[in-house]
Coordinates of C-alpha atoms (C1' of nucleotides) in Angstrom, one line a residue:
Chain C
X1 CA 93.9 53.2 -2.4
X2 CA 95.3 54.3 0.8
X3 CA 95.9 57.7 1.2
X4 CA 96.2 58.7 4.6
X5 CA 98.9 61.2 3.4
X6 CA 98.6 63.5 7.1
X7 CA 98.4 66.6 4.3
X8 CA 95.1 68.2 5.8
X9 CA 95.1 70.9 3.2
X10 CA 95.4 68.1 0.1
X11 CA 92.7 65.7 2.0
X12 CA 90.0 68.8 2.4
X13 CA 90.5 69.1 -1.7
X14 CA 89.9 66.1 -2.2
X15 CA 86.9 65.6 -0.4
X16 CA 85.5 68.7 -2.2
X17 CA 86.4 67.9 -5.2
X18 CA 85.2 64.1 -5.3
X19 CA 81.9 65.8 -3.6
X20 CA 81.5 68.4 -6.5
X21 CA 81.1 65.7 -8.9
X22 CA 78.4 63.3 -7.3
X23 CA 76.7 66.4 -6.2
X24 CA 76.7 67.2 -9.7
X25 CA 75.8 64.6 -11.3
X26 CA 73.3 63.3 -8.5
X27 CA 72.4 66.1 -6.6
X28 CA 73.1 66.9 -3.1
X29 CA 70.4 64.4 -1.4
X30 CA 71.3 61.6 -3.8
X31 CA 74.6 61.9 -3.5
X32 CA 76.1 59.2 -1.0
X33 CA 78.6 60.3 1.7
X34 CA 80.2 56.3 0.9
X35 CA 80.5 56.9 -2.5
X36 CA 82.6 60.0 -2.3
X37 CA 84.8 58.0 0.3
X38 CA 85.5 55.3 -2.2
X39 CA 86.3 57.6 -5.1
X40 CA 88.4 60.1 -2.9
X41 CA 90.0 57.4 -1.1
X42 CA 89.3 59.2 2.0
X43 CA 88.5 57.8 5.4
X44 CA 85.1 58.4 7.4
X45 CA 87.2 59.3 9.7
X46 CA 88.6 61.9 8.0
X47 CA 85.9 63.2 6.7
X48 CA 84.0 64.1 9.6
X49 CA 87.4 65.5 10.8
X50 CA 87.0 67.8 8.5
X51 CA 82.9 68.7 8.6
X52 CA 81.1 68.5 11.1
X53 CA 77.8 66.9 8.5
X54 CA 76.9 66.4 5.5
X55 CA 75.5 69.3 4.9
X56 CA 78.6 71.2 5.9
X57 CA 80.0 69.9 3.7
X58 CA 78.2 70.4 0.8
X59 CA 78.0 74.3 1.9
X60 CA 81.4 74.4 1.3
X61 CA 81.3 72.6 -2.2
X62 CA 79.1 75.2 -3.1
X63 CA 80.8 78.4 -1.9
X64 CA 84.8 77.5 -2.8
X65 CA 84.1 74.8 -5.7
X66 CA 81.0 76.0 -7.7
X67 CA 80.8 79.6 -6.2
X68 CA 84.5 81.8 -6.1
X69 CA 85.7 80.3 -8.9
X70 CA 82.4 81.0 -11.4
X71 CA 82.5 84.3 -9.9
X72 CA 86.3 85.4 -10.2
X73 CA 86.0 84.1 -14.2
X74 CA 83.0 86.2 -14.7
X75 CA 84.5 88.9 -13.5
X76 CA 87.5 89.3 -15.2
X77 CA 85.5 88.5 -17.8
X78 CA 83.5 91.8 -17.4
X79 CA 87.1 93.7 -16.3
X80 CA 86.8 97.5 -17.0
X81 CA 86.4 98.5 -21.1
X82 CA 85.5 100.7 -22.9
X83 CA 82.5 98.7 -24.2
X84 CA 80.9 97.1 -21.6
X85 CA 77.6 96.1 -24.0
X86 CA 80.1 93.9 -25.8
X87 CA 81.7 92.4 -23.2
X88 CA 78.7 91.2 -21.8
X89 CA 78.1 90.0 -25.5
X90 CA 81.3 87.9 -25.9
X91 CA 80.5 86.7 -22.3
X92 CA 77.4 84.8 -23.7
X93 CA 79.1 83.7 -26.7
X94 CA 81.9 82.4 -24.8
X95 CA 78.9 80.0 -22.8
X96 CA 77.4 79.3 -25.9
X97 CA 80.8 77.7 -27.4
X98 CA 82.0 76.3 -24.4
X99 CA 78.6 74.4 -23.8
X100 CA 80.0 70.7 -23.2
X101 CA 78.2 67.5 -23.7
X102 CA 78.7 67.0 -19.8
X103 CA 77.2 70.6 -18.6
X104 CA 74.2 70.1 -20.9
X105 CA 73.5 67.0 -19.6
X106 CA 74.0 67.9 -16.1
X107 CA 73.4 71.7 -16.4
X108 CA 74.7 74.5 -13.8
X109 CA 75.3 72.8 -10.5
X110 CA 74.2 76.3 -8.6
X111 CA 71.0 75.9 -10.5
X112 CA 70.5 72.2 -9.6
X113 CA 71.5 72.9 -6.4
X114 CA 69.0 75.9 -6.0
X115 CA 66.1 73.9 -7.2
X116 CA 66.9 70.7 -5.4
X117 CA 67.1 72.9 -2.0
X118 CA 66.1 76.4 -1.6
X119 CA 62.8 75.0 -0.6
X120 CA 64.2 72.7 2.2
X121 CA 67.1 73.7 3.6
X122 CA 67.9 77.9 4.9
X123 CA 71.0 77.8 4.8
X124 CA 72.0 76.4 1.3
X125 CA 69.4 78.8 -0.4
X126 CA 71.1 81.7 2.1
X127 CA 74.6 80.9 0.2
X128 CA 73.2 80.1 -3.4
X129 CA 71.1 83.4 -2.8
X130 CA 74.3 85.4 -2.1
X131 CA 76.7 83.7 -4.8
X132 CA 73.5 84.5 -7.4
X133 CA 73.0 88.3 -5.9
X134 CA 77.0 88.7 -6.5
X135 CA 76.6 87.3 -10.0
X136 CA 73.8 89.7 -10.5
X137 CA 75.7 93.1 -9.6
X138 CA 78.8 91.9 -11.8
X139 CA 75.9 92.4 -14.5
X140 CA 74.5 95.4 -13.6
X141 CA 77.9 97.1 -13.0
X142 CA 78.8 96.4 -16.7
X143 CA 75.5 97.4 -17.7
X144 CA 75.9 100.5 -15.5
X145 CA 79.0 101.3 -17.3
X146 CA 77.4 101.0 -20.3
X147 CA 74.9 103.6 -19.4
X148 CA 77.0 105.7 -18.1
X149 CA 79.3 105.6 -21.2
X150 CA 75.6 106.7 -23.0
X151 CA 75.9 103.1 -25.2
X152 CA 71.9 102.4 -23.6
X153 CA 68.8 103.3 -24.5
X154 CA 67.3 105.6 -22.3
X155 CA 64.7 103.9 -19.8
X156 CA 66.8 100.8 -19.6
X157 CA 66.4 99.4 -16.0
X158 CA 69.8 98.1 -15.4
X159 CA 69.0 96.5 -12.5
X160 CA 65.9 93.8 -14.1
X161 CA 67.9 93.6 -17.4
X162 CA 70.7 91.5 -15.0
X163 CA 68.2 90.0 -13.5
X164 CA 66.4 88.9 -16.3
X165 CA 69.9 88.1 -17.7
X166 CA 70.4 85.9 -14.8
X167 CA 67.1 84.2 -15.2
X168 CA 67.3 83.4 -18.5
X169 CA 70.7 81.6 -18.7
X170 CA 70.1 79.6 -15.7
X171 CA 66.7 78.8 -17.5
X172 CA 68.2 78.2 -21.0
X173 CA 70.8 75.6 -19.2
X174 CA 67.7 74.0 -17.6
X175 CA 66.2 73.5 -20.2
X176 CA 69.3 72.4 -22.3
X177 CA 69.4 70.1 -20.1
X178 CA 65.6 68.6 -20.2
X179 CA 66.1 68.3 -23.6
X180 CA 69.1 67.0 -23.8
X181 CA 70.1 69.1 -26.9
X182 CA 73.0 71.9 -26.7
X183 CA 71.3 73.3 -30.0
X184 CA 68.7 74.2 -27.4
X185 CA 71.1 76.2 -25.0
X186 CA 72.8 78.0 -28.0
X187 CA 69.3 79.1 -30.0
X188 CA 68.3 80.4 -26.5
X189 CA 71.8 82.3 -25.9
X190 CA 71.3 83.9 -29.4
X191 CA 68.3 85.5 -28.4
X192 CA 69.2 86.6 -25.2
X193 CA 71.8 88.1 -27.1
X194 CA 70.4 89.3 -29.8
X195 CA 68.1 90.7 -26.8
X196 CA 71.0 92.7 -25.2
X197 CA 72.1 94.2 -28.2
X198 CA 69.0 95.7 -28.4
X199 CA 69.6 97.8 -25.3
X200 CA 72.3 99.4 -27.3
X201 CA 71.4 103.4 -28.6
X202 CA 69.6 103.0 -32.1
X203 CA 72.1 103.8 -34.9
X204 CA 70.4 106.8 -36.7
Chain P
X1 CA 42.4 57.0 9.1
X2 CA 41.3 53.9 7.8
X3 CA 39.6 54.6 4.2
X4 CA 39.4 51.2 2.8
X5 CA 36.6 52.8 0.0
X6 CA 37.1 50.0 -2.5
X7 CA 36.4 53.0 -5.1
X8 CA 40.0 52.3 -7.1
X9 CA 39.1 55.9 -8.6
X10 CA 38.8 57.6 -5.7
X11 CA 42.2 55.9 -4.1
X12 CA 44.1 56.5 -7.2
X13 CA 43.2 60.3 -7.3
X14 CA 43.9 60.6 -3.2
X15 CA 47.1 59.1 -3.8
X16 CA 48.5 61.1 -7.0
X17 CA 47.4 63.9 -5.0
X18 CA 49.0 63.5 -2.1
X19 CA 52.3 62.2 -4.0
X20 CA 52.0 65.5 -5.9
X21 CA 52.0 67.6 -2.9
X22 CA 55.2 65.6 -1.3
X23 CA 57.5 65.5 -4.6
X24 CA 56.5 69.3 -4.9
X25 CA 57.7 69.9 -1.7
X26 CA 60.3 67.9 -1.7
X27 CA 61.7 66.3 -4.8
X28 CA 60.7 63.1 -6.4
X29 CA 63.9 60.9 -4.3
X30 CA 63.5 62.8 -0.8
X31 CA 59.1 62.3 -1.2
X32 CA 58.6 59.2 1.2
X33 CA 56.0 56.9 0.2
X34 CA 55.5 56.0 3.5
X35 CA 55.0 59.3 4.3
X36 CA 52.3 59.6 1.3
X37 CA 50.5 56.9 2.5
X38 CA 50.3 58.1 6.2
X39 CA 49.1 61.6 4.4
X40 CA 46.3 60.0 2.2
X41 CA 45.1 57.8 4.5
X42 CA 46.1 54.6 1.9
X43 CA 47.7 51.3 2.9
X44 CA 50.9 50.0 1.3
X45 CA 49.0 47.4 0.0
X46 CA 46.7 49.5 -2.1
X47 CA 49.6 51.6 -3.4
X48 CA 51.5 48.6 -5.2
X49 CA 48.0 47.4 -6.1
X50 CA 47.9 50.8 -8.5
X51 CA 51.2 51.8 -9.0
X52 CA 54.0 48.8 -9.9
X53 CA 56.7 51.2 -8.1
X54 CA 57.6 54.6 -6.5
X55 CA 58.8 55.8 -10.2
X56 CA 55.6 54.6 -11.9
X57 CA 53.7 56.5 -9.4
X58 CA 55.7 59.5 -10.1
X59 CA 55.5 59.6 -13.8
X60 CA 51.7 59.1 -13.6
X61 CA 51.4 62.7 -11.0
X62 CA 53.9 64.4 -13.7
X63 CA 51.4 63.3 -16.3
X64 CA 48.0 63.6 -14.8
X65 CA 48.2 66.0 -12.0
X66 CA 51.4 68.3 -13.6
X67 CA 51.2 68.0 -17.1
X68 CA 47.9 67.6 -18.5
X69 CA 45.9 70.5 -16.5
X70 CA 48.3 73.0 -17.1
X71 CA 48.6 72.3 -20.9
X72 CA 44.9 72.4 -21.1
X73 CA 44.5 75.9 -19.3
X74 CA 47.2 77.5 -21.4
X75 CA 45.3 76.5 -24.6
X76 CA 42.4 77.6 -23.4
X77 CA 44.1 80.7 -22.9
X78 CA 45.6 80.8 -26.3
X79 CA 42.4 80.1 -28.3
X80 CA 42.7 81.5 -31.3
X81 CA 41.7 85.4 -31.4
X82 CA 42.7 88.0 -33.6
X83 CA 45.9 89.3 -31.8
X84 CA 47.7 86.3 -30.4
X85 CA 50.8 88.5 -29.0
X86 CA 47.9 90.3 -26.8
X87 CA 46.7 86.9 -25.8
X88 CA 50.8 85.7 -25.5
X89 CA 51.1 89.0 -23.2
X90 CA 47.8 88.3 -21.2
X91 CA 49.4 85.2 -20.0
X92 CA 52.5 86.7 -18.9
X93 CA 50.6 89.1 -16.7
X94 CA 48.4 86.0 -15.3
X95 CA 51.0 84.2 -14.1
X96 CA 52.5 87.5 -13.0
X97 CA 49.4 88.1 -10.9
X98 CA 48.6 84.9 -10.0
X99 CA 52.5 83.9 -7.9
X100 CA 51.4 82.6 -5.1
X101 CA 53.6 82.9 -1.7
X102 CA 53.8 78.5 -2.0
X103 CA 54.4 79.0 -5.8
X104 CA 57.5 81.1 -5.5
X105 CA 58.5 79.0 -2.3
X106 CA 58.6 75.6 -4.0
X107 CA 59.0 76.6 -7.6
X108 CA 57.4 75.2 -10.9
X109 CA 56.6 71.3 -10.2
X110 CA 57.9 70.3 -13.6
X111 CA 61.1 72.3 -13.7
X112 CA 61.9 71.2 -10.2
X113 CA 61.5 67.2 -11.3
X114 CA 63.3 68.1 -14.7
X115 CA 66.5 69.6 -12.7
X116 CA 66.3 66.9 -10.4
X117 CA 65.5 63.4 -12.8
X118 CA 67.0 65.1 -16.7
X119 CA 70.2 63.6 -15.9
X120 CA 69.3 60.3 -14.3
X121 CA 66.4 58.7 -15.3
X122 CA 65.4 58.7 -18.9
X123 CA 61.8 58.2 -18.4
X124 CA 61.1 60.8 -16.3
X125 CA 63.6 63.4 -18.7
X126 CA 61.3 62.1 -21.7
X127 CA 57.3 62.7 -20.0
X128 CA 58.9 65.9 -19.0
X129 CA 60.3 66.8 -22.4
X130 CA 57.5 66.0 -23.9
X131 CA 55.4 68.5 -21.6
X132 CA 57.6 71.1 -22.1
X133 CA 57.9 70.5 -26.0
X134 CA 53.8 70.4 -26.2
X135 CA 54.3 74.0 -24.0
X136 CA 56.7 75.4 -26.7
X137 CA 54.2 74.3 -29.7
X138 CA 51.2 76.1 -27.9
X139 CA 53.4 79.2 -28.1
X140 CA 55.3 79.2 -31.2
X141 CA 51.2 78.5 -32.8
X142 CA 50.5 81.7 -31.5
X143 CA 53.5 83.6 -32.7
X144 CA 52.6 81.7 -36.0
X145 CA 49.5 83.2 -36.1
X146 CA 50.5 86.1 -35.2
X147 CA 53.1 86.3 -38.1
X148 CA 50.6 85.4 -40.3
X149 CA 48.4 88.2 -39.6
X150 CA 51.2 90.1 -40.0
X151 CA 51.5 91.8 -37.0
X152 CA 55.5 90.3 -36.1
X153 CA 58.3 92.6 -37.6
X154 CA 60.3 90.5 -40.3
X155 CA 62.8 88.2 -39.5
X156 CA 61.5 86.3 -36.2
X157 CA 62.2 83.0 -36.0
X158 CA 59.1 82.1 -33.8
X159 CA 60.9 78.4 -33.2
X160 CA 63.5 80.3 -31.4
X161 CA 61.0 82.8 -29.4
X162 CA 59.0 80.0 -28.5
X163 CA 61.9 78.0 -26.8
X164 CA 63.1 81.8 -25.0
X165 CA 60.0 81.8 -23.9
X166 CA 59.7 78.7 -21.9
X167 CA 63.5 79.0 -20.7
X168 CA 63.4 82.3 -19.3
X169 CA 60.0 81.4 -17.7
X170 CA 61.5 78.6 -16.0
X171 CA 64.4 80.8 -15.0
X172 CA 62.3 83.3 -13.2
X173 CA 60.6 81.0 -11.0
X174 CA 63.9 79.4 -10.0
X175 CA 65.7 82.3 -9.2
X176 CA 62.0 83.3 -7.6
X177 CA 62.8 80.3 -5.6
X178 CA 65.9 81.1 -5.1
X179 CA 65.5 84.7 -3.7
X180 CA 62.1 83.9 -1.7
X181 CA 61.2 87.0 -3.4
X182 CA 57.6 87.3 -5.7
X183 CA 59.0 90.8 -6.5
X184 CA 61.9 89.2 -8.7
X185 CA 59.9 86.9 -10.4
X186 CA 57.1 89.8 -11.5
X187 CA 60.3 91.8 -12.9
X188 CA 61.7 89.2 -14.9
X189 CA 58.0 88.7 -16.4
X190 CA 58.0 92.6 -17.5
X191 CA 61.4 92.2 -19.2
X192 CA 60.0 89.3 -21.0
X193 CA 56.6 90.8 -21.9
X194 CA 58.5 94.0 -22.9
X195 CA 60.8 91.3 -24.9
X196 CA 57.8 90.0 -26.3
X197 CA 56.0 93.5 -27.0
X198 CA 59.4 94.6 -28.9
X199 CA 59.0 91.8 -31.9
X200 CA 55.5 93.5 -33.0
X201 CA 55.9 95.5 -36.0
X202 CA 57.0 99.1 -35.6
X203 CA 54.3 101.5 -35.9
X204 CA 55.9 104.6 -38.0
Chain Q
dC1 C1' 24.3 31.6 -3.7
dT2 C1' 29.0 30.8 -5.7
dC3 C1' 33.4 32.1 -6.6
dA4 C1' 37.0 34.4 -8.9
dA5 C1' 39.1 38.6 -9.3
dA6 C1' 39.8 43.2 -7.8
dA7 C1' 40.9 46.0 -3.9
dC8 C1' 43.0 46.5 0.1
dA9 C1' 45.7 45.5 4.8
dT10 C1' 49.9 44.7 7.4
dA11 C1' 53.9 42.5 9.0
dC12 C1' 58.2 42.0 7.4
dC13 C1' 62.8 42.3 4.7
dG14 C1' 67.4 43.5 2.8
dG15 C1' 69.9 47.4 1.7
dT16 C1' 71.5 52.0 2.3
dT17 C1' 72.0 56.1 4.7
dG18 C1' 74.3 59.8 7.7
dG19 C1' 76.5 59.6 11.7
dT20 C1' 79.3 57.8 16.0
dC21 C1' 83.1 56.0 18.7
dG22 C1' 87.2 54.0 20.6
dG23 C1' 91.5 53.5 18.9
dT24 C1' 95.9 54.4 16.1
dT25 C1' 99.3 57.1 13.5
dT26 C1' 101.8 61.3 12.6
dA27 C1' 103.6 65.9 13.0
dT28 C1' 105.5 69.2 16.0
dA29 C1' 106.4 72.2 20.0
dG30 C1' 109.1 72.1 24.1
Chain I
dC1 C1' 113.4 62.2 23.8
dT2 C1' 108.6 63.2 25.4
dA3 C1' 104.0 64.9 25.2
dT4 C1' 100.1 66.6 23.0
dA5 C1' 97.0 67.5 19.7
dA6 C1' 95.8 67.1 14.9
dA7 C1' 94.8 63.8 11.5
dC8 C1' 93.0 59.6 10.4
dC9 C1' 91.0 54.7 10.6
dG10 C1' 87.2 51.5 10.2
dA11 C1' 83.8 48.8 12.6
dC12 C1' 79.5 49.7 14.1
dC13 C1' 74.6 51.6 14.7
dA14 C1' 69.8 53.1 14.5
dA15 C1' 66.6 54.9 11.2
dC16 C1' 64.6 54.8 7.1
dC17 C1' 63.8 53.4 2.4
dG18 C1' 61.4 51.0 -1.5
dG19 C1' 59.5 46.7 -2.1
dT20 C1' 57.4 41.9 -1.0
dA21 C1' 54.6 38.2 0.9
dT22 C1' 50.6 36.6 2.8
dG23 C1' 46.2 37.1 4.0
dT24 C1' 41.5 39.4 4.2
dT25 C1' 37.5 42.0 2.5
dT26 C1' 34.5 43.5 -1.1
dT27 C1' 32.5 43.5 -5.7
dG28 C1' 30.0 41.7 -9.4
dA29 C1' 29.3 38.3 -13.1
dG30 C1' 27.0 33.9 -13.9

DNA sequence: CTCAAAACATACCGGTTGGTCGGTTTATAG
DNA sequence: CTATAAACCGACCAACCGGTATGTTTTGAG
């Protein structure tokens, strides 16, 4: 499996993207730098070529494979409506039906991630940190709109509801995942849902 | 350092503690048991005499030094009184008050080892399971018995609460962890003991 | 006292890891 | 064409890992 194809740009991807899945499935620690060689097809060489460490590399699996891409979804998820409440609704109903076999069993990689490193290494928790603060405010700018549009109930703290939002899906994928049973990481969704709606202004 | 007790008690107990401290620290794969056994002041020799190998001795901290105390305090906390979503909301501010700086730093010992092991080695997914499944009965009994007493508004499916529970509490430390901040996991705990609060029946 | 088994000590081993280094190939500017 | 730097190659390395083998000390039953 030579690839060698001089195509810096194409190598780089494929380095990340071979990386994403070991790191994934094995964490970043676990995961071996010769393993992702083999699969990629890429070169030592070539990979320090291209980072400087390991851990340079896995930085950058987080921030342009696991990070940008999560957030750009979520946020045209969450694009501008006139119901914000329900967008945020359909949001968790779209991860509850799109829960595969695979993500249960290896749950959120910025969660694993987090746990695996915040406590050891600065500078991953520094970027998970920032991806999972920009996560946050796409929440609490939908639920801001929803206040705003009067939908909420007064003396809703926007700002804990998102985080608690946050908490709770990267806990119910956690523990989907200890489990082992998606049935877990639906029943879970449903209340947080069911939770949400309840922000809403009582019908009267 | 030379301890040589020939107590197998007192060995067995310095080790699980020491191993305890390292994989909390650490992670179960990055813990070094060399670096246990400098720590603890026990010789390789006496480690393999207790413990057939590095996953045995893990399973036995998550059981004995993880699982079993903390199981044991939380029913004692949830002994049976006549308003068990008090007692349920008691806890919540316990833990809230009692998040240490080390806590938040390194996270929840068993959610750290299930995030890391769920996906790769069954044994350890199945102690930890069965923790976290003995967690969830301890709760939804309470909820039960609060239902019965009729003090939950109709229509709760305590099964579901139960597992909320334990996911979202397991989300807020890790995105405690995540942050470094005590302050986010003490708001995510009100939103969940307001959560909580909200299934008693309306007073009218 | 005897002696077998439990409890422990330590030198050692093969395998894996992240990382290095001298050399080669390829693209491209001049 | 030539020259230069980017891109890549792959053998090699020291450090560390979990685990083993062999031998020694202590305990306690008979």
């Amino acid at each position: 499996m030579s690839r060698t194809t001089h195509n810096p740009e194409l190598t780089r991807r494929a380095l990340l993207d071979s990386a994403a899945g070991h790191i994934h499935r094995l964490g970043f620690q676990a995961a071996s730098l010769d393993a992702i060689l083999t699969e990629s097809g890429v070169s030592k060489g070539a990979l320090y070529h291209h980072f400087a460490t390991k851990q340079e590399l896995g930085l950058a699996v987080v921030d342009e494979v696991y990070g940008q891409p999560f957030l750009a979804e979520l946020a045209a998820q969450l694009r501008r409506s006139a119901d914000p409440l329900t967008d945020l609704a359909l949001v968790l109903r779209s991860k509850r039906e799109g829960a595969t076999l695979c993500s249960v069993q290896h749950g959120c990689p910025l969660n694993n991630l987090a746990q695996e490193l915040a406590g050891q290494d600065e500078a991953f928790r520094q970027r998970i940190n920032a991806i999972m603060q920009a996560w946050r405010n796409l929440l609490q700018d939908a639920l801001d709109r929803a206040a705003q549009a009067g939908l909420l109930r007064s003396g809703v703290d926007t700002a804990r509801e998102a985080l608690f939002l946050v908490a709770s899906l990267e806990g119910a994928t956690g523990l989907a995942k200890t489990t082992r049973d998606p049935a877990v990481y639906t029943h879970c969704l449903e209340v947080l849902e069911e939770h949400l709606l309840g922000l809403r202004v009582r019908a009267s």
